[in-house]
mmCIF file of C-alpha atoms in Angstrom:
data_model
loop_
_atom_site.group_PDB
_atom_site.id
_atom_site.type_symbol
_atom_site.label_atom_id
_atom_site.label_comp_id
_atom_site.label_asym_id
_atom_site.label_seq_id
_atom_site.Cartn_x
_atom_site.Cartn_y
_atom_site.Cartn_z
ATOM 1 C CA MET A 1 -266.483 58.323 -61.625
ATOM 2 C CA VAL A 2 -263.381 59.650 -59.940
ATOM 3 C CA PRO A 3 -259.706 59.310 -60.767
ATOM 4 C CA SER A 4 -257.341 57.442 -58.465
ATOM 5 C CA MET A 5 -253.602 57.045 -58.139
ATOM 6 C CA ILE A 6 -251.080 54.267 -57.678
ATOM 7 C CA PHE A 7 -248.597 54.179 -54.812
ATOM 8 C CA ASP A 8 -245.938 51.768 -53.647
ATOM 9 C CA ARG A 9 -246.848 50.174 -50.320
ATOM 10 C CA ARG A 10 -243.227 50.434 -49.191
ATOM 11 C CA ARG A 11 -243.948 54.133 -48.670
ATOM 12 C CA LEU A 12 -247.475 53.885 -47.266
ATOM 13 C CA CYS A 13 -248.421 50.491 -45.818
ATOM 14 C CA PRO A 14 -245.901 50.324 -42.935
ATOM 15 C CA ALA A 15 -247.410 53.423 -41.362
ATOM 16 C CA PHE A 16 -250.637 51.489 -40.814
ATOM 17 C CA GLY A 17 -249.163 48.147 -39.831
ATOM 18 C CA VAL A 18 -251.497 46.204 -42.089
ATOM 19 C CA GLY A 19 -248.783 43.777 -43.138
ATOM 20 C CA LEU A 20 -250.318 42.964 -46.518
ATOM 21 C CA GLY A 21 -247.046 42.778 -48.412
ATOM 22 C CA CYS A 22 -247.936 44.190 -51.839
ATOM 23 C CA LEU A 23 -248.270 47.206 -54.084
ATOM 24 C CA LEU A 24 -250.834 49.700 -52.904
ATOM 25 C CA ILE A 25 -253.400 51.069 -55.327
ATOM 26 C CA SER A 26 -255.969 53.738 -54.652
ATOM 27 C CA ILE A 27 -259.430 52.425 -55.306
ATOM 28 C CA GLY A 28 -261.570 53.497 -58.220
ATOM 29 C CA ALA A 29 -262.230 50.867 -60.807
ATOM 30 C CA ILE A 30 -263.999 47.811 -62.420
ATOM 31 C CA ALA A 31 -264.477 44.711 -64.866
ATOM 32 C CA GLN A 32 -267.237 42.743 -66.953
ATOM 33 C CA GLU A 33 -268.254 40.050 -69.444
ATOM 34 C CA GLY A 34 -265.366 41.014 -71.712
ATOM 35 C CA ALA A 35 -262.999 39.834 -68.985
ATOM 36 C CA LYS A 36 -264.462 36.341 -68.929
ATOM 37 C CA GLY A 37 -263.515 33.336 -70.993
ATOM 38 C CA ALA A 38 -260.277 31.407 -71.169
ATOM 39 C CA GLN A 39 -257.936 32.524 -68.412
ATOM 40 C CA PRO A 40 -254.183 32.331 -69.086
ATOM 41 C CA THR A 41 -252.115 30.537 -66.483
ATOM 42 C CA ARG A 42 -249.302 32.242 -64.621
ATOM 43 C CA ASN A 43 -246.851 30.149 -66.634
ATOM 44 C CA THR A 44 -248.045 31.660 -69.937
ATOM 45 C CA LEU A 45 -245.327 34.302 -69.651
ATOM 46 C CA ALA A 46 -242.046 34.486 -67.838
ATOM 47 C CA ALA A 47 -241.899 35.505 -64.178
ATOM 48 C CA PRO A 48 -243.465 38.965 -63.783
ATOM 49 C CA ASP A 49 -240.346 40.778 -62.620
ATOM 50 C CA ARG A 50 -240.472 43.801 -64.953
ATOM 51 C CA GLU A 51 -242.953 46.657 -64.681
ATOM 52 C CA ILE A 52 -244.228 48.020 -67.990
ATOM 53 C CA LYS A 53 -246.422 51.102 -67.619
ATOM 54 C CA ARG A 54 -248.277 53.089 -70.262
ATOM 55 C CA ALA A 55 -250.839 55.911 -70.086
ATOM 56 C CA HIS A 56 -253.305 57.230 -72.648
ATOM 57 C CA SER A 57 -255.874 60.056 -72.557
ATOM 58 C CA THR A 58 -259.321 58.958 -73.692
ATOM 59 C CA MET A 59 -262.950 58.984 -72.551
ATOM 60 C CA GLY A 60 -262.297 62.233 -70.714
ATOM 61 C CA THR A 61 -259.776 60.665 -68.350
ATOM 62 C CA LEU A 62 -256.287 59.208 -68.142
ATOM 63 C CA VAL A 63 -256.204 55.457 -68.711
ATOM 64 C CA GLN A 64 -253.230 53.640 -67.197
ATOM 65 C CA ILE A 65 -252.180 50.058 -67.805
ATOM 66 C CA ILE A 66 -249.404 48.437 -65.812
ATOM 67 C CA THR A 67 -248.156 44.915 -66.496
ATOM 68 C CA TYR A 68 -245.546 42.735 -64.832
ATOM 69 C CA THR A 69 -243.714 40.508 -67.312
ATOM 70 C CA ASP A 70 -240.337 40.230 -69.009
ATOM 71 C CA GLN A 71 -242.062 39.977 -72.426
ATOM 72 C CA GLU A 72 -241.973 43.716 -73.109
ATOM 73 C CA ALA A 73 -242.721 43.672 -76.848
ATOM 74 C CA GLN A 74 -245.717 41.397 -76.341
ATOM 75 C CA ALA A 75 -247.016 43.528 -73.480
ATOM 76 C CA VAL A 76 -246.661 46.791 -75.419
ATOM 77 C CA ARG A 77 -248.615 45.357 -78.361
ATOM 78 C CA ALA A 78 -251.373 44.239 -76.011
ATOM 79 C CA ILE A 79 -251.510 47.604 -74.254
ATOM 80 C CA ASP A 80 -251.659 49.511 -77.545
ATOM 81 C CA GLU A 81 -254.539 47.314 -78.691
ATOM 82 C CA ALA A 82 -256.338 47.892 -75.387
ATOM 83 C CA PHE A 83 -255.919 51.668 -75.725
ATOM 84 C CA GLY A 84 -257.271 51.415 -79.265
ATOM 85 C CA GLU A 85 -260.353 49.688 -77.910
ATOM 86 C CA PHE A 86 -260.918 52.535 -75.448
ATOM 87 C CA ASP A 87 -260.708 55.018 -78.332
ATOM 88 C CA ARG A 88 -263.096 52.996 -80.497
ATOM 89 C CA LEU A 89 -265.709 52.797 -77.767
ATOM 90 C CA ASP A 90 -265.301 56.479 -76.949
ATOM 91 C CA LYS A 91 -266.220 57.359 -80.529
ATOM 92 C CA LEU A 92 -269.404 55.309 -80.189
ATOM 93 C CA MET A 93 -270.548 56.529 -76.774
ATOM 94 C CA THR A 94 -269.362 60.090 -76.217
ATOM 95 C CA THR A 95 -271.764 63.039 -76.150
ATOM 96 C CA TRP A 96 -269.021 65.509 -77.079
ATOM 97 C CA THR A 97 -269.063 64.743 -80.812
ATOM 98 C CA PRO A 98 -272.197 64.971 -82.983
ATOM 99 C CA ASP A 99 -271.603 61.761 -84.948
ATOM 100 C CA SER A 100 -271.365 59.269 -82.067
ATOM 101 C CA GLU A 101 -274.141 56.721 -81.660
ATOM 102 C CA VAL A 102 -275.209 58.311 -78.384
ATOM 103 C CA SER A 103 -275.342 61.787 -79.939
ATOM 104 C CA ARG A 104 -277.438 60.469 -82.820
ATOM 105 C CA ILE A 105 -279.874 58.896 -80.347
ATOM 106 C CA ASN A 106 -280.149 62.228 -78.535
ATOM 107 C CA THR A 107 -280.601 64.212 -81.734
ATOM 108 C CA ALA A 108 -283.422 61.894 -82.843
ATOM 109 C CA ALA A 109 -285.241 62.004 -79.476
ATOM 110 C CA GLY A 110 -289.006 61.887 -79.898
ATOM 111 C CA THR A 111 -288.881 60.525 -83.441
ATOM 112 C CA LYS A 112 -289.285 57.111 -85.044
ATOM 113 C CA PRO A 113 -287.818 54.703 -86.020
ATOM 114 C CA GLY A 114 -284.951 53.827 -83.708
ATOM 115 C CA VAL A 115 -281.336 54.730 -84.400
ATOM 116 C CA PRO A 116 -279.120 51.799 -85.528
ATOM 117 C CA ILE A 117 -276.492 51.020 -82.892
ATOM 118 C CA SER A 118 -273.519 48.697 -82.518
ATOM 119 C CA ALA A 119 -273.508 45.563 -80.401
ATOM 120 C CA ASP A 120 -271.332 47.455 -77.889
ATOM 121 C CA THR A 121 -273.787 50.316 -77.403
ATOM 122 C CA LEU A 122 -276.649 47.820 -77.246
ATOM 123 C CA ALA A 123 -274.906 45.904 -74.444
ATOM 124 C CA VAL A 124 -274.285 49.095 -72.468
ATOM 125 C CA LEU A 125 -277.882 50.302 -72.853
ATOM 126 C CA GLN A 126 -279.201 46.930 -71.722
ATOM 127 C CA LYS A 127 -276.942 47.006 -68.665
ATOM 128 C CA ALA A 128 -278.103 50.560 -67.930
ATOM 129 C CA ALA A 129 -281.701 49.328 -67.883
ATOM 130 C CA TRP A 130 -280.677 46.549 -65.499
ATOM 131 C CA GLY A 131 -278.986 49.103 -63.268
ATOM 132 C CA ALA A 132 -282.065 51.308 -63.228
ATOM 133 C CA ARG A 133 -284.263 48.398 -62.187
ATOM 134 C CA VAL A 134 -281.880 47.156 -59.482
ATOM 135 C CA THR A 135 -281.379 50.635 -57.981
ATOM 136 C CA HIS A 136 -285.059 51.584 -58.223
ATOM 137 C CA GLY A 137 -284.316 54.300 -60.767
ATOM 138 C CA ALA A 138 -281.337 55.850 -58.968
ATOM 139 C CA PHE A 139 -279.070 54.940 -61.882
ATOM 140 C CA ASP A 140 -280.643 56.733 -64.849
ATOM 141 C CA ILE A 141 -278.796 57.574 -68.056
ATOM 142 C CA THR A 142 -281.494 60.086 -69.079
ATOM 143 C CA VAL A 143 -279.910 62.589 -66.671
ATOM 144 C CA GLY A 144 -278.151 63.564 -69.893
ATOM 145 C CA ALA A 145 -281.022 66.059 -70.169
ATOM 146 C CA PHE A 146 -279.147 68.207 -67.620
ATOM 147 C CA LYS A 147 -276.070 68.632 -69.817
ATOM 148 C CA GLY A 148 -275.233 72.316 -70.073
ATOM 149 C CA LEU A 149 -277.395 73.126 -67.047
ATOM 150 C CA TRP A 150 -275.084 71.738 -64.391
ATOM 151 C CA LYS A 151 -271.517 72.610 -65.401
ATOM 152 C CA PHE A 152 -268.834 70.304 -64.047
ATOM 153 C CA ASP A 153 -266.818 69.423 -67.146
ATOM 154 C CA GLN A 154 -265.182 71.503 -69.867
ATOM 155 C CA ASP A 155 -267.989 74.027 -69.396
ATOM 156 C CA LYS A 156 -267.343 74.529 -65.666
ATOM 157 C CA ASP A 157 -267.630 78.231 -64.763
ATOM 158 C CA GLY A 158 -268.770 78.100 -61.111
ATOM 159 C CA SER A 159 -272.393 78.923 -61.924
ATOM 160 C CA LEU A 160 -275.451 77.039 -60.670
ATOM 161 C CA PRO A 161 -278.764 76.511 -62.487
ATOM 162 C CA THR A 162 -281.970 78.142 -61.328
ATOM 163 C CA PRO A 163 -284.573 75.985 -59.537
ATOM 164 C CA THR A 164 -286.989 76.668 -62.394
ATOM 165 C CA SER A 165 -284.589 75.367 -65.029
ATOM 166 C CA VAL A 166 -283.841 72.236 -62.979
ATOM 167 C CA LYS A 167 -287.535 71.530 -62.553
ATOM 168 C CA GLU A 168 -288.160 71.983 -66.268
ATOM 169 C CA GLN A 169 -285.407 69.558 -67.313
ATOM 170 C CA ARG A 170 -286.361 67.100 -64.581
ATOM 171 C CA ARG A 171 -289.570 66.359 -66.517
ATOM 172 C CA LEU A 172 -287.435 64.836 -69.276
ATOM 173 C CA VAL A 173 -285.725 62.317 -66.987
ATOM 174 C CA ASN A 174 -287.138 58.788 -67.023
ATOM 175 C CA TRP A 175 -285.059 55.684 -67.744
ATOM 176 C CA ARG A 176 -288.154 53.882 -69.050
ATOM 177 C CA ASP A 177 -288.179 56.277 -72.020
ATOM 178 C CA VAL A 178 -285.035 54.644 -73.441
ATOM 179 C CA LEU A 179 -286.542 52.226 -75.963
ATOM 180 C CA VAL A 180 -284.166 49.507 -77.121
ATOM 181 C CA ASP A 181 -284.975 46.912 -79.781
ATOM 182 C CA PRO A 182 -282.389 44.101 -79.491
ATOM 183 C CA ARG A 183 -283.582 42.296 -82.616
ATOM 184 C CA ALA A 184 -283.423 45.361 -84.839
ATOM 185 C CA GLN A 185 -280.394 46.593 -82.864
ATOM 186 C CA THR A 186 -281.821 50.102 -82.552
ATOM 187 C CA ALA A 187 -282.476 52.563 -79.740
ATOM 188 C CA ARG A 188 -284.530 55.712 -79.382
ATOM 189 C CA LEU A 189 -285.823 58.179 -76.790
ATOM 190 C CA ARG A 190 -289.549 58.499 -76.385
ATOM 191 C CA ARG A 191 -289.801 62.294 -76.020
ATOM 192 C CA ASP A 192 -288.339 65.305 -77.762
ATOM 193 C CA GLY A 193 -285.672 67.037 -75.685
ATOM 194 C CA GLN A 194 -284.577 63.908 -73.837
ATOM 195 C CA ALA A 195 -280.921 62.894 -73.820
ATOM 196 C CA ILE A 196 -278.818 60.062 -72.451
ATOM 197 C CA THR A 197 -275.287 60.059 -71.096
ATOM 198 C CA LEU A 198 -273.127 56.966 -70.671
ATOM 199 C CA GLY A 199 -270.573 58.747 -68.493
ATOM 200 C CA GLY A 200 -271.446 56.507 -65.529
ATOM 201 C CA ILE A 201 -271.114 53.230 -67.410
ATOM 202 C CA ALA A 202 -269.046 53.421 -70.621
ATOM 203 C CA LYS A 203 -265.619 53.381 -68.920
ATOM 204 C CA GLY A 204 -266.602 50.239 -67.049
ATOM 205 C CA TYR A 205 -267.493 48.500 -70.299
ATOM 206 C CA ALA A 206 -264.268 49.693 -71.921
ATOM 207 C CA THR A 207 -262.220 48.515 -68.942
ATOM 208 C CA ASP A 208 -263.672 45.035 -69.283
ATOM 209 C CA ARG A 209 -262.892 44.976 -72.983
ATOM 210 C CA ALA A 210 -259.311 46.048 -72.285
ATOM 211 C CA VAL A 211 -258.941 43.267 -69.708
ATOM 212 C CA ALA A 212 -260.167 40.739 -72.265
ATOM 213 C CA ILE A 213 -257.611 41.968 -74.806
ATOM 214 C CA LEU A 214 -254.710 41.791 -72.371
ATOM 215 C CA ARG A 215 -255.655 38.263 -71.403
ATOM 216 C CA GLN A 216 -256.006 37.230 -75.027
ATOM 217 C CA HIS A 217 -252.374 38.281 -75.428
ATOM 218 C CA GLY A 218 -251.405 36.004 -72.547
ATOM 219 C CA LEU A 219 -250.899 38.635 -69.870
ATOM 220 C CA VAL A 220 -251.710 37.560 -66.331
ATOM 221 C CA ASP A 221 -250.471 40.164 -63.864
ATOM 222 C CA PHE A 222 -251.683 43.668 -64.664
ATOM 223 C CA ILE A 223 -253.791 46.656 -63.695
ATOM 224 C CA VAL A 224 -256.187 48.562 -65.936
ATOM 225 C CA GLN A 225 -257.311 51.896 -64.518
ATOM 226 C CA ALA A 226 -259.665 54.314 -66.252
ATOM 227 C CA GLY A 227 -260.556 57.158 -63.928
ATOM 228 C CA GLY A 228 -262.569 55.610 -61.115
ATOM 229 C CA ASP A 229 -262.675 52.183 -62.756
ATOM 230 C CA MET A 230 -259.955 49.659 -62.005
ATOM 231 C CA PHE A 231 -259.376 45.982 -62.689
ATOM 232 C CA VAL A 232 -256.637 44.200 -60.755
ATOM 233 C CA SER A 233 -255.494 40.957 -62.363
ATOM 234 C CA GLY A 234 -253.218 38.346 -60.858
ATOM 235 C CA LYS A 235 -250.424 39.350 -58.530
ATOM 236 C CA LYS A 236 -247.121 41.149 -58.424
ATOM 237 C CA GLY A 237 -244.965 38.046 -58.309
ATOM 238 C CA GLU A 238 -246.385 35.961 -55.464
ATOM 239 C CA ARG A 239 -247.835 38.956 -53.629
ATOM 240 C CA ARG A 240 -251.400 40.146 -53.818
ATOM 241 C CA TRP A 241 -252.328 43.734 -54.478
ATOM 242 C CA VAL A 242 -253.660 46.039 -51.791
ATOM 243 C CA VAL A 243 -256.336 48.515 -52.789
ATOM 244 C CA GLY A 244 -256.620 51.703 -50.759
ATOM 245 C CA VAL A 245 -259.922 53.530 -50.396
ATOM 246 C CA ARG A 246 -259.448 57.285 -50.739
ATOM 247 C CA ASP A 247 -260.447 59.657 -47.960
ATOM 248 C CA PRO A 248 -263.042 61.859 -49.720
ATOM 249 C CA ARG A 249 -262.359 64.987 -47.662
ATOM 250 C CA SER A 250 -258.610 64.790 -47.234
ATOM 251 C CA GLU A 251 -256.676 67.709 -48.694
ATOM 252 C CA TRP A 252 -254.080 65.221 -49.919
ATOM 253 C CA ARG A 253 -255.194 63.332 -53.009
ATOM 254 C CA GLY A 254 -253.325 60.205 -51.948
ATOM 255 C CA GLU A 255 -254.789 59.843 -48.457
ATOM 256 C CA PHE A 256 -256.437 56.445 -47.779
ATOM 257 C CA PHE A 257 -258.638 55.541 -44.852
ATOM 258 C CA ALA A 258 -259.035 51.815 -45.604
ATOM 259 C CA PHE A 259 -257.268 48.952 -47.394
ATOM 260 C CA VAL A 260 -258.343 45.666 -48.957
ATOM 261 C CA GLU A 261 -256.175 42.839 -50.254
ATOM 262 C CA VAL A 262 -257.379 41.724 -53.688
ATOM 263 C CA GLU A 263 -256.763 39.512 -56.695
ATOM 264 C CA ASP A 264 -258.675 39.273 -59.994
ATOM 265 C CA ARG A 265 -261.369 41.748 -59.002
ATOM 266 C CA THR A 266 -262.744 44.987 -60.300
ATOM 267 C CA PHE A 267 -263.481 48.208 -58.457
ATOM 268 C CA SER A 268 -265.452 51.329 -59.121
ATOM 269 C CA THR A 269 -265.580 54.466 -57.021
ATOM 270 C CA SER A 270 -268.132 57.242 -57.261
ATOM 271 C CA GLY A 271 -267.391 60.331 -55.177
ATOM 272 C CA ASP A 272 -268.291 63.977 -54.781
ATOM 273 C CA TYR A 273 -264.693 65.244 -54.518
ATOM 274 C CA GLU A 274 -263.420 65.545 -58.099
ATOM 275 C CA ARG A 275 -266.000 67.464 -60.137
ATOM 276 C CA PHE A 276 -267.841 69.947 -57.959
ATOM 277 C CA VAL A 277 -268.603 73.569 -57.177
ATOM 278 C CA LEU A 278 -268.630 75.094 -53.682
ATOM 279 C CA ALA A 279 -271.257 77.808 -53.249
ATOM 280 C CA ASP A 280 -272.679 79.343 -50.071
ATOM 281 C CA GLY A 281 -271.008 76.702 -47.905
ATOM 282 C CA LYS A 282 -272.461 73.789 -49.895
ATOM 283 C CA ARG A 283 -270.891 71.291 -52.272
ATOM 284 C CA TYR A 284 -272.586 70.776 -55.638
ATOM 285 C CA HIS A 285 -271.130 67.791 -57.519
ATOM 286 C CA HIS A 286 -271.678 65.892 -60.751
ATOM 287 C CA ILE A 287 -273.618 62.856 -59.465
ATOM 288 C CA LEU A 288 -277.217 63.946 -59.942
ATOM 289 C CA ASP A 289 -280.225 62.355 -58.264
ATOM 290 C CA PRO A 290 -282.678 61.755 -61.125
ATOM 291 C CA LYS A 291 -285.631 62.179 -58.773
ATOM 292 C CA THR A 292 -284.658 65.744 -57.810
ATOM 293 C CA GLY A 293 -282.372 66.972 -60.575
ATOM 294 C CA TYR A 294 -279.875 68.080 -57.917
ATOM 295 C CA PRO A 295 -276.610 66.501 -56.721
ATOM 296 C CA ALA A 296 -277.212 63.497 -54.459
ATOM 297 C CA VAL A 297 -276.788 64.291 -50.765
ATOM 298 C CA LEU A 298 -276.575 60.984 -48.865
ATOM 299 C CA SER A 299 -272.993 59.924 -49.684
ATOM 300 C CA ARG A 300 -269.453 61.224 -50.056
ATOM 301 C CA SER A 301 -268.007 58.177 -51.765
ATOM 302 C CA VAL A 302 -268.990 54.639 -52.679
ATOM 303 C CA THR A 303 -266.580 51.930 -53.757
ATOM 304 C CA VAL A 304 -268.003 48.747 -55.250
ATOM 305 C CA MET A 305 -266.039 45.534 -55.739
ATOM 306 C CA ALA A 306 -267.371 43.032 -58.266
ATOM 307 C CA LYS A 307 -266.283 40.473 -60.834
ATOM 308 C CA ASP A 308 -266.901 42.809 -63.750
ATOM 309 C CA ALA A 309 -266.398 46.500 -64.342
ATOM 310 C CA LEU A 310 -269.731 47.156 -65.964
ATOM 311 C CA THR A 311 -271.638 45.964 -62.890
ATOM 312 C CA ALA A 312 -269.408 47.846 -60.463
ATOM 313 C CA ASP A 313 -269.588 51.056 -62.520
ATOM 314 C CA VAL A 314 -273.381 51.053 -62.545
ATOM 315 C CA LEU A 315 -273.758 50.140 -58.890
ATOM 316 C CA SER A 316 -271.278 52.654 -57.509
ATOM 317 C CA THR A 317 -273.312 55.496 -59.022
ATOM 318 C CA GLY A 318 -276.672 54.072 -57.999
ATOM 319 C CA LEU A 319 -275.622 53.300 -54.430
ATOM 320 C CA PHE A 320 -274.076 56.744 -54.048
ATOM 321 C CA ILE A 321 -277.458 58.284 -54.823
ATOM 322 C CA LEU A 322 -279.459 55.877 -52.637
ATOM 323 C CA GLY A 323 -277.240 56.171 -49.554
ATOM 324 C CA HIS A 324 -276.149 53.440 -47.175
ATOM 325 C CA GLU A 325 -279.506 52.257 -45.800
ATOM 326 C CA ARG A 326 -281.048 51.368 -49.154
ATOM 327 C CA GLY A 327 -277.769 50.838 -50.967
ATOM 328 C CA MET A 328 -276.343 48.177 -48.675
ATOM 329 C CA LYS A 329 -279.569 46.174 -48.915
ATOM 330 C CA ILE A 330 -279.045 46.038 -52.666
ATOM 331 C CA VAL A 331 -275.428 44.923 -52.219
ATOM 332 C CA GLN A 332 -276.515 42.110 -49.913
ATOM 333 C CA SER A 333 -279.077 40.941 -52.483
ATOM 334 C CA LEU A 334 -276.532 40.561 -55.302
ATOM 335 C CA PRO A 335 -273.958 37.779 -55.730
ATOM 336 C CA ASP A 336 -270.242 38.610 -55.910
ATOM 337 C CA VAL A 337 -270.755 42.285 -55.018
ATOM 338 C CA GLU A 338 -269.267 44.130 -52.027
ATOM 339 C CA ALA A 339 -269.127 47.809 -51.143
ATOM 340 C CA VAL A 340 -267.619 50.438 -48.856
ATOM 341 C CA LEU A 341 -269.663 53.613 -48.427
ATOM 342 C CA VAL A 342 -268.806 56.899 -46.722
ATOM 343 C CA ASP A 343 -272.047 58.711 -45.915
ATOM 344 C CA ASP A 344 -272.773 62.421 -45.632
ATOM 345 C CA LYS A 345 -271.793 62.335 -41.927
ATOM 346 C CA HIS A 346 -268.400 60.779 -42.892
ATOM 347 C CA GLN A 347 -269.386 57.465 -41.321
ATOM 348 C CA VAL A 348 -268.082 54.281 -42.967
ATOM 349 C CA HIS A 349 -270.420 51.442 -43.928
ATOM 350 C CA VAL A 350 -268.940 48.113 -45.042
ATOM 351 C CA ALA A 351 -270.814 45.256 -46.697
ATOM 352 C CA GLN A 352 -270.875 42.111 -44.614
ATOM 353 C CA GLY A 353 -268.710 40.157 -47.032
ATOM 354 C CA LEU A 354 -265.840 42.640 -46.623
ATOM 355 C CA THR A 355 -265.802 43.018 -42.854
ATOM 356 C CA GLN A 356 -263.131 40.334 -42.349
ATOM 357 C CA ARG A 357 -260.914 41.567 -45.179
ATOM 358 C CA ILE A 358 -260.946 45.357 -44.937
ATOM 359 C CA LYS A 359 -258.427 47.233 -42.780
ATOM 360 C CA ILE A 360 -259.686 50.613 -41.525
ATOM 361 C CA ALA A 361 -256.666 52.850 -40.952
ATOM 362 C CA HIS A 362 -258.570 55.842 -39.586
ATOM 363 C CA GLU A 363 -261.915 57.586 -39.817
ATOM 364 C CA PRO A 364 -262.502 59.632 -42.963
ATOM 365 C CA THR A 365 -261.818 63.340 -42.632
ATOM 366 C CA ASP A 366 -264.812 65.557 -41.942
ATOM 367 C CA GLY A 367 -265.579 68.665 -43.986
ATOM 368 C CA ILE A 368 -267.966 70.267 -46.459
#
């Protein structure tokens, strides 16, 4: 997933004449089952006339929470609890520490019995299996087998793997080899050498959990943003939010090519413009096609809007890999899901349900 930024529409919206009258947020976010349940009313707290903003580094990204309320002490307690939930889930699902549940599953690959896991990890693994089925295998957490081969994170050094090494690791990629036992609450990998990564799904789950916590504390009007995952709740006063879709090839990080007015929705953006290597005039990025073992080539960015972050997180990755022709058919088959896709020719594709609500400011910038 890719990070995004928050901007005040007073600086940006007038230039496009969209007249949407609200704060402008760059797209890249989500929400899920944790956000459901009893919904506080707007009268739960005083009029949202004070901005309270906090940021916290976790899950390999910067998580930002912004609330609008005059109940500062209450909001700060809620935000701190939400950040704590991000940290707790990170400890369960990271691959960068040897004692996480995901690392223990990877270490035990090819052995029996299954590794005991928490209800949180179980829920994420079950959603990952759903995502694999819906996207015909494009979303596949067993691409964790490529860790250390493709280097886009802390290990980034500009090098590329050899075709032979990619082919060898590709044999270990198959989402059906993730064996989950819900009754025993265990999980295991079928073959030695296999590995999973929850980098394309865990932040969505954590975002939903944070939303649930904020609402439990009575907050109504807020934003939770974790890298490319964002949930927009309520309004800023009586005004709706406007979400801007980032131009994937613009040299300016805050350049948007489209805008959507939103309320109580989640967004997730997958793009090739944050973690990548340029070599021989070609862009190699971190979103790998499990069928080839190489970076997907049909998209530059995909933004999915849904009711929950977990769904949007999974779909944005899967649709990015599938491209617009197959991806938009999936969007049309699912309830409460919309998408905006920029393909490899920098053409914009908008799901039918968004065509009346999206404002296209200009064509996305071309480039490598």
